Tab-separated table of C-alpha atoms in Angstrom:
chain	number	residue	atom	x	y	z
A	1	UNK	CA	107.918	90.633	120.518
A	2	UNK	CA	109.386	87.087	120.729
A	3	UNK	CA	112.287	86.092	118.689
A	4	UNK	CA	112.411	83.941	116.332
A	5	UNK	CA	113.904	80.227	115.805
A	6	UNK	CA	115.069	77.935	113.068
A	7	UNK	CA	114.448	74.441	113.353
A	8	UNK	CA	118.080	74.032	114.938
A	9	UNK	CA	116.545	76.101	118.128
A	10	UNK	CA	119.574	78.972	117.605
A	11	UNK	CA	117.369	82.273	116.872
A	12	UNK	CA	117.338	82.858	113.299
A	13	UNK	CA	119.293	84.754	111.869
A	14	UNK	CA	118.121	88.007	108.763
A	15	UNK	CA	118.067	86.378	105.271
A	16	UNK	CA	119.521	89.559	103.825
A	17	UNK	CA	120.431	88.376	100.277
A	18	UNK	CA	116.579	88.068	100.226
A	19	UNK	CA	116.541	91.212	102.434
A	20	UNK	CA	118.267	93.160	99.507
A	21	UNK	CA	115.980	90.960	96.351
A	22	UNK	CA	112.968	92.947	98.156
A	23	UNK	CA	114.468	95.833	98.414
A	24	UNK	CA	115.866	95.937	94.840
A	25	UNK	CA	113.260	94.860	93.506
A	26	UNK	CA	110.675	97.358	95.324
A	27	UNK	CA	113.011	100.258	94.162
A	28	UNK	CA	112.439	98.749	90.642
A	29	UNK	CA	109.066	98.573	91.519
A	30	UNK	CA	108.603	102.983	91.672
A	31	UNK	CA	111.064	104.183	89.156
A	32	UNK	CA	108.938	102.046	87.140
A	33	UNK	CA	105.795	103.613	88.386
A	34	UNK	CA	106.819	107.353	88.768
A	35	UNK	CA	108.140	107.115	84.931
A	36	UNK	CA	104.796	105.369	83.925
A	37	UNK	CA	102.648	108.083	84.621
A	38	UNK	CA	104.937	110.521	84.246
A	39	UNK	CA	105.689	109.744	80.414
A	40	UNK	CA	103.298	106.520	79.451
A	41	UNK	CA	104.232	103.223	79.596
A	42	UNK	CA	105.337	103.231	75.324
A	43	UNK	CA	108.006	106.118	76.198
A	44	UNK	CA	109.565	104.192	78.691
A	45	UNK	CA	112.599	102.473	78.156
A	46	UNK	CA	114.429	99.808	80.835
A	47	UNK	CA	116.966	101.799	80.799
A	48	UNK	CA	115.064	104.199	82.342
A	49	UNK	CA	113.438	102.647	84.748
A	50	UNK	CA	116.996	101.744	86.052
A	51	UNK	CA	118.690	104.224	86.666
A	52	UNK	CA	115.845	106.032	88.139
A	53	UNK	CA	115.966	103.372	90.788
A	54	UNK	CA	119.526	103.135	90.431
A	55	UNK	CA	120.711	99.373	89.617
A	56	UNK	CA	122.149	97.947	86.131
A	57	UNK	CA	119.059	97.599	83.359
A	58	UNK	CA	121.242	93.753	83.634
A	59	UNK	CA	119.207	94.199	87.011
A	60	UNK	CA	115.958	94.878	86.170
A	61	UNK	CA	115.692	92.252	82.878
A	62	UNK	CA	116.661	89.759	85.700
A	63	UNK	CA	114.028	90.191	88.110
A	64	UNK	CA	111.382	91.349	85.545
A	65	UNK	CA	112.533	89.420	82.817
A	66	UNK	CA	111.007	91.873	80.390
A	67	UNK	CA	108.321	95.707	80.588
A	68	UNK	CA	104.826	93.945	80.051
A	69	UNK	CA	105.550	91.435	83.132
A	70	UNK	CA	107.403	94.684	84.864
A	71	UNK	CA	104.076	96.344	84.188
A	72	UNK	CA	101.837	93.570	85.989
A	73	UNK	CA	103.850	93.625	88.590
A	74	UNK	CA	103.670	98.175	89.020
A	75	UNK	CA	99.697	97.227	88.871
A	76	UNK	CA	99.605	94.424	90.976
A	77	UNK	CA	102.296	96.549	93.794
A	78	UNK	CA	100.050	99.554	93.033
A	79	UNK	CA	96.688	97.935	93.915
A	80	UNK	CA	98.777	95.868	96.634
A	81	UNK	CA	100.357	98.094	98.987
A	82	UNK	CA	103.638	97.218	98.475
A	83	UNK	CA	105.705	93.710	96.928
A	84	UNK	CA	103.850	90.957	99.132
A	85	UNK	CA	102.577	88.237	97.265
A	86	UNK	CA	99.069	88.301	100.144
A	87	UNK	CA	95.337	88.587	97.720
A	88	UNK	CA	93.169	90.841	98.399
A	89	UNK	CA	91.063	88.470	100.936
A	90	UNK	CA	93.327	87.737	103.089
A	91	UNK	CA	94.573	90.832	103.759
A	92	UNK	CA	94.558	92.688	107.557
A	93	UNK	CA	92.850	94.969	106.810
A	94	UNK	CA	89.897	93.267	104.275
A	95	UNK	CA	89.597	90.539	107.163
A	96	UNK	CA	89.234	92.817	110.025
A	97	UNK	CA	86.122	94.825	107.835
A	98	UNK	CA	84.338	91.681	107.200
A	99	UNK	CA	84.950	90.948	111.001
A	100	UNK	CA	83.120	94.382	112.047
A	101	UNK	CA	80.155	92.787	113.639
A	102	UNK	CA	77.517	95.103	112.324
A	103	UNK	CA	77.278	95.590	108.661
A	104	UNK	CA	77.526	98.875	109.292
A	105	UNK	CA	80.841	98.929	110.667
A	106	UNK	CA	82.291	96.752	108.065
A	107	UNK	CA	81.148	99.083	104.821
A	108	UNK	CA	82.874	101.706	107.013
A	109	UNK	CA	86.093	99.952	107.470
A	110	UNK	CA	85.198	98.143	103.648
A	111	UNK	CA	85.278	101.811	102.596
A	112	UNK	CA	88.231	102.679	104.263
A	113	UNK	CA	90.066	99.994	102.836
A	114	UNK	CA	89.121	100.671	99.066
A	115	UNK	CA	89.717	104.004	99.241
A	116	UNK	CA	93.786	103.405	100.238
A	117	UNK	CA	93.241	100.878	97.145
A	118	UNK	CA	91.478	103.627	95.106
A	119	UNK	CA	94.235	106.048	95.527
A	120	UNK	CA	96.724	103.778	94.562
A	121	UNK	CA	95.183	102.835	91.475
A	122	UNK	CA	93.584	105.776	90.026
A	123	UNK	CA	96.846	107.118	88.141
A	124	UNK	CA	97.768	104.156	86.681
A	125	UNK	CA	94.104	103.757	85.265
A	126	UNK	CA	94.658	105.281	82.473
A	127	UNK	CA	98.324	103.660	82.035
A	128	UNK	CA	96.681	99.685	81.746
A	129	UNK	CA	93.902	101.032	79.036
A	130	UNK	CA	96.469	102.428	76.848
A	131	UNK	CA	98.420	99.421	77.307
A	132	UNK	CA	96.241	97.150	76.841
A	133	UNK	CA	94.912	98.784	73.780
A	134	UNK	CA	98.984	98.467	72.514
A	135	UNK	CA	99.395	95.853	73.174
A	136	UNK	CA	97.509	93.589	73.551
A	137	UNK	CA	100.379	90.406	75.085
A	138	UNK	CA	99.957	93.307	78.265
A	139	UNK	CA	95.866	92.295	78.175
A	140	UNK	CA	97.092	88.101	78.193
A	141	UNK	CA	99.562	88.736	81.729
A	142	UNK	CA	96.384	88.937	83.919
A	143	UNK	CA	94.119	84.792	83.679
A	144	UNK	CA	90.944	84.691	82.365
A	145	UNK	CA	87.709	84.666	84.704
A	146	UNK	CA	86.013	86.766	86.852
A	147	UNK	CA	86.890	89.704	87.619
A	148	UNK	CA	89.143	89.600	90.252
A	149	UNK	CA	87.595	93.313	91.285
A	150	UNK	CA	84.136	91.251	91.636
A	151	UNK	CA	85.615	88.264	93.989
A	152	UNK	CA	86.962	90.899	96.311
A	153	UNK	CA	83.028	92.100	96.362
A	154	UNK	CA	80.566	89.025	96.348
A	155	UNK	CA	82.743	87.496	99.092
A	156	UNK	CA	82.521	90.911	101.284
A	157	UNK	CA	78.774	91.076	100.379
A	158	UNK	CA	78.753	87.802	101.476
A	159	UNK	CA	79.474	88.918	105.229
A	160	UNK	CA	77.961	91.836	104.914
A	161	UNK	CA	74.549	89.505	104.648
A	162	UNK	CA	74.645	87.578	107.658
A	163	UNK	CA	75.591	91.438	109.954
A	164	UNK	CA	72.280	91.771	112.098
A	165	UNK	CA	71.415	95.299	110.594
A	166	UNK	CA	71.486	94.122	107.054
A	167	UNK	CA	68.461	93.959	105.314
A	168	UNK	CA	66.527	91.301	104.515
A	169	UNK	CA	65.598	92.346	101.075
A	170	UNK	CA	69.253	92.050	99.417
A	171	UNK	CA	70.243	88.735	99.231
A	172	UNK	CA	74.515	87.742	98.482
A	173	UNK	CA	73.962	89.114	95.078
A	174	UNK	CA	72.985	92.393	94.472
A	175	UNK	CA	75.097	93.507	97.520
A	176	UNK	CA	78.356	92.290	95.989
A	177	UNK	CA	76.442	94.553	92.479
A	178	UNK	CA	76.127	97.365	94.454
A	179	UNK	CA	79.955	96.988	95.848
A	180	UNK	CA	81.032	96.787	92.174
A	181	UNK	CA	79.120	99.300	91.025
A	182	UNK	CA	79.989	101.935	93.718
A	183	UNK	CA	82.894	101.362	94.635
A	184	UNK	CA	84.485	100.966	90.908
A	185	UNK	CA	87.367	103.026	90.364
A	186	UNK	CA	86.101	104.017	86.719
A	187	UNK	CA	83.548	106.341	89.382
A	188	UNK	CA	86.493	107.288	92.243
A	189	UNK	CA	87.744	108.548	88.940
A	190	UNK	CA	84.677	110.117	87.900
A	191	UNK	CA	84.245	111.626	91.282
A	192	UNK	CA	88.005	111.992	92.666
A	193	UNK	CA	89.750	113.282	89.084
A	194	UNK	CA	87.023	114.436	86.410
A	195	UNK	CA	84.434	117.040	90.072
A	196	UNK	CA	87.433	116.397	91.535
A	197	UNK	CA	86.129	114.867	95.338
A	198	UNK	CA	88.620	115.260	97.663
A	199	UNK	CA	89.651	110.999	98.361
A	200	UNK	CA	87.578	111.487	102.395
A	201	UNK	CA	84.628	113.698	100.559
A	202	UNK	CA	84.247	110.680	98.183
A	203	UNK	CA	85.081	108.241	101.786
A	204	UNK	CA	81.854	109.410	103.358
A	205	UNK	CA	79.213	109.533	100.075
A	206	UNK	CA	79.998	106.009	99.325
A	207	UNK	CA	79.453	105.317	102.803
A	208	UNK	CA	76.640	106.660	103.094
A	209	UNK	CA	75.454	105.570	100.049
A	210	UNK	CA	76.160	101.396	100.640
A	211	UNK	CA	74.369	101.818	104.463
A	212	UNK	CA	71.449	103.241	103.193
A	213	UNK	CA	71.319	100.060	100.536
A	214	UNK	CA	72.243	97.719	101.968
A	215	UNK	CA	71.870	98.397	106.688
A	216	UNK	CA	68.271	98.427	108.242
A	217	UNK	CA	69.736	101.350	110.717
A	218	UNK	CA	71.658	103.613	109.081
A	219	UNK	CA	70.641	107.361	110.926
């Protein structure tokens, strides 16, 4: 690995303060996620989050300001898988999936990546529903407009419909709808939580179903 250098040409020293801040944020988010899942959003206090994370409650307030902002970070981090401010469409797994030379290959990689996200998001889906129902200000933290999940699936569909094995009778809008519907958290929960499927079984089914609908050669 090449050595990172500063503007003066000398080796760049790691920013220890920034690294400490990142680790503190990760600890707080992980503690909050565990407590929200175990106790519920309303029943969890920031003091409990601080105690579990091993930090002062003032630190929690300093980093997140309030419980609503912390909850949004828990949701966003569950989707992303880390605290890095990188959008899903800019993630390596998404770009690699879209770069697959065939539609079938893209679907395999895409469904695998979505399965990872749903495995993290599924446990907090009931929390999101309950929290937004009891606290309208939480819902207001997410900007109005097109569903971000649909935006991601639409981008995947655009890449998919350009592949040589993509069905010519399925346009981008139709492909996006199929991806959006079959890879929804709600459907994932029906199979995995309610019907007891393993995440691997859900992935195999979702990939097979989408490939049959979107690709010409799926034998």
